[in-house]
CSV table of C-alpha atoms in Angstrom, one decimal:
chain,number,residue,atom,x,y,z
S,1,UNK,CA,139.0,-118.3,157.2
S,2,UNK,CA,135.8,-116.4,157.3
S,3,UNK,CA,135.9,-113.0,155.5
S,4,UNK,CA,132.5,-111.6,156.2
S,5,UNK,CA,131.8,-109.6,159.4
S,6,UNK,CA,128.6,-108.7,160.4
S,7,UNK,CA,127.8,-105.6,162.7
S,8,UNK,CA,125.7,-105.8,164.9
S,9,UNK,CA,125.9,-109.4,166.4
S,10,UNK,CA,122.3,-108.5,167.5
S,11,UNK,CA,118.9,-106.4,166.8
S,12,UNK,CA,115.7,-105.7,168.4
S,13,UNK,CA,113.5,-103.3,166.8
S,14,UNK,CA,110.0,-102.6,166.7
S,15,UNK,CA,107.6,-103.9,163.7
S,16,UNK,CA,107.4,-100.9,161.3
S,17,UNK,CA,110.5,-99.6,162.0
S,18,UNK,CA,113.7,-100.1,159.5
S,19,UNK,CA,116.5,-102.5,160.4
S,20,UNK,CA,119.7,-102.0,159.3
S,21,UNK,CA,122.9,-104.5,159.8
S,22,UNK,CA,126.6,-104.0,157.8
S,23,UNK,CA,129.1,-106.6,156.8
S,24,UNK,CA,133.1,-106.2,156.0
S,25,UNK,CA,135.5,-107.9,154.1
S,26,UNK,CA,139.1,-108.2,153.9
S,27,UNK,CA,140.0,-109.2,150.3
S,28,UNK,CA,138.6,-108.4,147.0
S,29,UNK,CA,135.2,-109.6,145.8
S,30,UNK,CA,133.7,-111.1,142.6
S,31,UNK,CA,130.1,-110.4,144.3
S,32,UNK,CA,128.6,-110.3,148.0
S,33,UNK,CA,125.2,-111.8,148.8
S,34,UNK,CA,122.7,-111.8,151.8
S,35,UNK,CA,120.9,-114.5,153.0
S,36,UNK,CA,118.1,-115.2,156.0
S,37,UNK,CA,117.9,-117.9,158.4
S,38,UNK,CA,114.8,-118.9,160.4
S,39,UNK,CA,115.7,-120.8,163.4
S,40,UNK,CA,116.0,-124.3,162.7
S,41,UNK,CA,116.2,-124.0,158.8
S,42,UNK,CA,118.3,-123.8,156.1
S,43,UNK,CA,119.5,-120.3,154.5
S,44,UNK,CA,117.6,-118.8,152.0
S,45,UNK,CA,119.5,-116.6,149.4
S,46,UNK,CA,117.9,-113.0,149.4
S,47,UNK,CA,120.2,-110.8,147.3
S,48,UNK,CA,123.4,-110.8,145.3
S,49,UNK,CA,125.4,-107.5,144.2
S,50,UNK,CA,128.3,-107.6,142.0
S,51,UNK,CA,131.5,-106.1,142.7
S,52,UNK,CA,130.5,-103.1,139.9
S,53,UNK,CA,127.2,-102.4,141.3
S,54,UNK,CA,126.3,-99.8,144.2
S,55,UNK,CA,123.2,-100.4,145.4
S,56,UNK,CA,120.2,-103.2,144.9
S,57,UNK,CA,116.8,-103.1,145.6
S,58,UNK,CA,114.5,-106.3,146.4
S,59,UNK,CA,111.1,-105.4,147.7
S,60,UNK,CA,111.7,-104.4,151.3
S,61,UNK,CA,115.3,-104.8,150.9
S,62,UNK,CA,118.2,-102.3,149.8
S,63,UNK,CA,121.6,-103.7,149.7
S,64,UNK,CA,124.6,-101.2,149.3
S,65,UNK,CA,128.3,-102.0,148.5
S,66,UNK,CA,131.1,-100.0,148.8
S,67,UNK,CA,134.3,-101.6,147.6
S,68,UNK,CA,136.7,-99.0,148.4
S,69,UNK,CA,135.9,-99.5,152.2
S,70,UNK,CA,135.5,-103.2,151.8
S,71,UNK,CA,131.7,-103.0,153.1
S,72,UNK,CA,128.0,-103.7,152.7
S,73,UNK,CA,124.9,-102.6,154.1
S,74,UNK,CA,121.6,-104.5,154.5
S,75,UNK,CA,118.2,-102.6,155.1
S,76,UNK,CA,115.1,-103.8,155.6
S,77,UNK,CA,112.2,-101.5,155.2
S,78,UNK,CA,109.0,-101.4,157.2
S,79,UNK,CA,110.0,-104.5,159.3
S,80,UNK,CA,107.4,-107.0,159.7
S,81,UNK,CA,107.3,-110.1,162.8
S,82,UNK,CA,108.2,-112.4,159.7
S,83,UNK,CA,111.5,-110.6,159.2
S,84,UNK,CA,112.8,-112.0,162.5
S,85,UNK,CA,115.8,-114.1,161.6
S,86,UNK,CA,119.4,-114.3,161.2
S,87,UNK,CA,121.0,-112.6,158.4
S,88,UNK,CA,124.6,-113.5,157.0
S,89,UNK,CA,126.7,-111.7,154.4
S,90,UNK,CA,128.6,-114.0,151.9
S,91,UNK,CA,131.3,-113.2,149.8
S,92,UNK,CA,132.8,-114.9,146.7
S,93,UNK,CA,136.2,-114.0,146.2
S,94,UNK,CA,136.8,-115.2,142.4
S,95,UNK,CA,137.4,-118.9,144.0
S,96,UNK,CA,134.0,-120.0,143.0
S,97,UNK,CA,133.0,-120.8,146.6
S,98,UNK,CA,131.4,-118.4,149.3
S,99,UNK,CA,132.9,-116.9,152.9
S,100,UNK,CA,130.2,-116.6,155.4
S,101,UNK,CA,130.1,-114.3,158.6
S,102,UNK,CA,128.8,-114.9,161.9
S,103,UNK,CA,125.4,-113.1,161.1
S,104,UNK,CA,123.3,-110.9,162.9
S,105,UNK,CA,119.8,-111.7,164.8
S,106,UNK,CA,116.9,-109.8,163.9
S,107,UNK,CA,114.2,-109.7,166.2
S,108,UNK,CA,111.2,-107.6,165.3
S,109,UNK,CA,108.6,-107.1,168.7
S,110,UNK,CA,105.0,-106.7,167.4
R,1,UNK,CA,112.2,-134.2,144.9
R,2,UNK,CA,112.3,-130.1,144.6
R,3,UNK,CA,115.3,-128.8,145.5
R,4,UNK,CA,117.9,-129.9,148.0
R,5,UNK,CA,117.2,-132.7,150.5
R,6,UNK,CA,119.3,-134.2,153.4
R,7,UNK,CA,119.3,-137.2,155.6
R,8,UNK,CA,119.0,-137.9,158.1
R,9,UNK,CA,117.2,-135.0,160.1
R,10,UNK,CA,119.2,-135.7,163.2
R,11,UNK,CA,121.6,-138.3,164.5
R,12,UNK,CA,123.0,-138.9,167.9
R,13,UNK,CA,126.1,-141.3,167.2
R,14,UNK,CA,128.7,-142.4,169.5
R,15,UNK,CA,132.3,-141.4,169.2
R,16,UNK,CA,134.5,-143.5,167.1
R,17,UNK,CA,131.5,-144.4,164.8
R,18,UNK,CA,131.6,-143.7,160.6
R,19,UNK,CA,128.7,-142.1,159.6
R,20,UNK,CA,127.6,-140.5,156.1
R,21,UNK,CA,125.6,-137.6,155.6
R,22,UNK,CA,123.5,-137.5,152.7
R,23,UNK,CA,122.4,-134.7,150.1
R,24,UNK,CA,120.7,-134.7,146.9
R,25,UNK,CA,119.6,-132.1,144.8
R,26,UNK,CA,117.4,-132.2,141.5
R,27,UNK,CA,118.6,-129.1,140.1
R,28,UNK,CA,121.4,-130.3,137.8
R,29,UNK,CA,123.5,-127.8,139.8
R,30,UNK,CA,127.1,-128.3,139.3
R,31,UNK,CA,128.5,-127.0,142.1
R,32,UNK,CA,127.8,-128.4,145.9
R,33,UNK,CA,129.0,-127.7,149.3
R,34,UNK,CA,129.0,-129.1,152.9
R,35,UNK,CA,128.6,-126.6,155.7
R,36,UNK,CA,129.0,-126.9,159.6
R,37,UNK,CA,127.1,-124.2,161.6
R,38,UNK,CA,128.2,-123.9,165.3
R,39,UNK,CA,126.5,-121.4,167.3
R,40,UNK,CA,128.5,-118.3,167.0
R,41,UNK,CA,130.6,-119.0,164.4
R,42,UNK,CA,128.5,-119.1,161.3
R,43,UNK,CA,128.8,-121.3,158.5
R,44,UNK,CA,132.3,-122.8,157.6
R,45,UNK,CA,133.0,-124.6,154.6
R,46,UNK,CA,134.0,-128.4,154.9
R,47,UNK,CA,134.6,-129.6,151.5
R,48,UNK,CA,133.1,-128.7,148.0
R,49,UNK,CA,132.7,-129.6,144.6
R,50,UNK,CA,132.6,-127.5,141.7
R,51,UNK,CA,131.5,-130.1,139.1
R,52,UNK,CA,130.9,-134.2,139.4
R,53,UNK,CA,134.2,-136.1,139.6
R,54,UNK,CA,136.1,-132.8,141.4
R,55,UNK,CA,135.8,-132.3,145.1
R,56,UNK,CA,138.0,-129.5,146.7
R,57,UNK,CA,139.0,-128.9,150.7
R,58,UNK,CA,137.2,-125.8,152.3
R,59,UNK,CA,138.1,-124.3,156.0
R,60,UNK,CA,137.6,-127.4,158.5
R,61,UNK,CA,137.8,-130.2,156.3
R,62,UNK,CA,139.7,-132.4,158.8
R,63,UNK,CA,138.1,-135.4,159.7
R,64,UNK,CA,135.8,-135.4,157.1
R,65,UNK,CA,135.7,-136.7,153.1
R,66,UNK,CA,133.1,-136.4,150.3
R,67,UNK,CA,132.8,-138.0,147.0
R,68,UNK,CA,131.2,-136.4,143.7
R,69,UNK,CA,130.0,-139.6,141.7
R,70,UNK,CA,127.3,-137.9,139.7
R,71,UNK,CA,125.7,-134.5,139.7
R,72,UNK,CA,122.9,-134.7,141.9
R,73,UNK,CA,124.7,-136.3,144.9
R,74,UNK,CA,127.3,-135.1,147.5
R,75,UNK,CA,127.5,-137.6,150.9
R,76,UNK,CA,129.5,-136.2,153.4
R,77,UNK,CA,131.7,-139.1,155.6
R,78,UNK,CA,132.8,-138.7,159.2
R,79,UNK,CA,135.0,-141.8,159.2
R,80,UNK,CA,135.8,-141.9,162.9
R,81,UNK,CA,133.3,-139.4,164.7
R,82,UNK,CA,134.8,-137.1,167.6
R,83,UNK,CA,132.5,-135.2,169.9
R,84,UNK,CA,133.7,-131.8,168.3
R,85,UNK,CA,131.9,-132.9,165.1
R,86,UNK,CA,128.5,-132.4,166.8
R,87,UNK,CA,127.1,-129.9,164.9
R,88,UNK,CA,124.2,-128.7,162.4
R,89,UNK,CA,125.6,-129.4,158.9
R,90,UNK,CA,124.2,-128.1,155.7
R,91,UNK,CA,124.2,-129.1,152.3
R,92,UNK,CA,124.2,-126.5,149.6
R,93,UNK,CA,124.4,-126.2,145.6
R,94,UNK,CA,124.8,-123.5,143.3
R,95,UNK,CA,124.6,-123.5,139.3
R,96,UNK,CA,128.1,-122.5,139.3
R,97,UNK,CA,130.6,-121.8,142.0
R,98,UNK,CA,130.4,-118.4,143.4
R,99,UNK,CA,126.7,-117.9,142.5
R,100,UNK,CA,123.5,-117.7,144.7
R,101,UNK,CA,123.5,-121.0,146.9
R,102,UNK,CA,120.5,-123.2,147.5
R,103,UNK,CA,120.4,-124.9,151.2
R,104,UNK,CA,119.1,-127.9,152.5
R,105,UNK,CA,117.3,-128.0,155.7
R,106,UNK,CA,120.3,-129.5,157.6
R,107,UNK,CA,121.5,-132.6,159.7
R,108,UNK,CA,121.6,-132.1,163.5
R,109,UNK,CA,124.5,-134.1,164.4
R,110,UNK,CA,125.4,-134.9,168.3
R,111,UNK,CA,128.4,-137.0,169.1
R,112,UNK,CA,128.5,-138.6,172.2
C-alpha cells in the first residue's frame, strides 16, 4: 500500500514566494526521496535524504526529515514559473523498492 | 539511446487484446520497475526486478506479467486487457533497489 501522503494536495503561490509541502509515512524507512513531475512527463529525482540525516539542501530546495514523527518537508525557495509541477515523496522501507504518495500539485503564478 | 525509453508513446486497445509495453535502459542499472499512474492515486508499483533474471510483484500486479531476460530490457505484458487498465504506465530504473530512480517518458494506454 502507498506509504507516503503529501500535504497539501494543491498549492498556489506567487512567483518569488516559498513553497512548502509535507510528507508523512507509516513505517520505518531507509531513505526518503522527492521527485518532480511536469505535466505529461516522467518523474525526475530531486533529492534523497537518508534516515540518519535531518536536513539536506540542493540549490533552492531544502528537505527535512523527522523520523520520530515519520514526516518530511520539501521547501522550494524563491519560486519560479518553471517550478510549476507535481511533487511526490517516495519512501524506501528497506525492501529495495519505493512507495510513492499521491503528490502535491504546485502552481506558481507570474 | 540515452537513459530510459518506452514504447509505444500511446496506444488504444480493444478489451481482451494482448499488449506488451516495452522499456529499455542503457545505464546498466540492476533494478527496474513498472508503475501505473492514475489521477489522484499517484504511482503504484506493478512489478519490479532487482537484477536480471529475477522479478517481484508490487502493489497492483494482477493482470500484468513481466520478464527480465537481460539487464537492459523489462517488458510489461497485459495478457487480456480490461478497461480498468486504462492508465499511464511508467518504467523506471535504479542502480540498485532503493536508490534514486530514473523514469521513462511514459506510455498512455486506453483500453476500450
